[in-house]
Amino acid sequence: MGRPLIGISTYWESSARYRVWQQPAALLPAGYPRIVQAAGALAVMLPPDDPGAAKEAVERLDGVVIAGGEDVDPRRYGAEPHPRTGPPAVERDAWELALIEAALASGTPLLGICRGMQLLNVALGGTLVQHLPDEVGHTEHAEREGVFGSHRIVPVPGTCLATAVPEPVDVPTYHHQAVGRLGNGLIPSAHAVCDGTVEAVELPGTPFTLAVQWHPEMSDDPRVLRALVAAALG
């Protein structure tokens, strides 16, 4: 069998500058396709589309990555926006929720990263903490605007994550929101050492549904992506 095809969700930017151009663009940080490739798969971008097209898109893929990005619209989980919650990405929310639904329905291996973990939790009926420093008083989850932080996470023994990453490890991180009430069926599979924040969740009983709060694409550790690729290979 050849390399599996992994789709990575992305987003529209109204104005992006590159070389001599400044124009609308479908953006995805290069770390995402690079780590998918390093893990042994082919990478394709999935920019926002009609949510009705998600099933067809997922049927053509061997695995799906829901990438990081903007805050999830609090209305998706029945909350009012916190003053620090960013503006809603309505089109992206709808597309990625449809991708998650299609992947879960078809048993397609699914990995959520940062926002992707939060959106998976919301898709399964969970809620989010909208501004983490208000809840736990720690700032290790993001250094400052535009700069990744780093902190240690501890995998939960016996989980899918612990099979891939069995030891405590320092991870690159950039987020101010986190999982609140867990979505239906999800279990925590890692916690932050600094404050106990849930740093990974997974859905037992599926071929592979895992989400991490950190950014593996900003590290040189491909083990989480290798686990996705192994599941995609069946």
mmCIF file with all atom_site columns, C-alpha atoms in Angstrom, residues 22 47 55 72 89 129 152 166 203:
data_model
loop_
_atom_site.group_PDB
_atom_site.id
_atom_site.type_symbol
_atom_site.label_atom_id
_atom_site.label_alt_id
_atom_site.label_comp_id
_atom_site.label_asym_id
_atom_site.label_entity_id
_atom_site.label_seq_id
_atom_site.pdbx_PDB_ins_code
_atom_site.Cartn_x
_atom_site.Cartn_y
_atom_site.Cartn_z
_atom_site.occupancy
_atom_site.B_iso_or_equiv
_atom_site.pdbx_formal_charge
_atom_site.auth_seq_id
_atom_site.auth_comp_id
_atom_site.auth_asym_id
_atom_site.auth_atom_id
_atom_site.pdbx_PDB_model_num
ATOM 1 C CA . GLN A 1 22  ? -1.081  40.755 -1.097 1.00 0.00 ? 22  GLN A CA 1
ATOM 2 C CA . PRO A 1 47  ? -10.064 24.915 2.979  1.00 0.00 ? 47  PRO A CA 1
ATOM 3 C CA . LYS A 1 55  ? -18.756 13.554 3.667  1.00 0.00 ? 55  LYS A CA 1
ATOM 4 C CA . VAL A 1 72  ? -14.577 28.358 18.543 1.00 0.00 ? 72  VAL A CA 1
ATOM 5 C CA . ALA A 1 89  ? -14.959 32.067 12.393 1.00 0.00 ? 89  ALA A CA 1
ATOM 6 C CA . VAL A 1 129 ? -13.111 27.349 29.244 1.00 0.00 ? 129 VAL A CA 1
ATOM 7 C CA . ARG A 1 152 ? 5.244   19.468 30.351 1.00 0.00 ? 152 ARG A CA 1
ATOM 8 C CA . PRO A 1 166 ? 4.363   6.941  26.985 1.00 0.00 ? 166 PRO A CA 1
ATOM 9 C CA . LEU A 1 203 ? -12.831 8.602  21.935 1.00 0.00 ? 203 LEU A CA 1
#
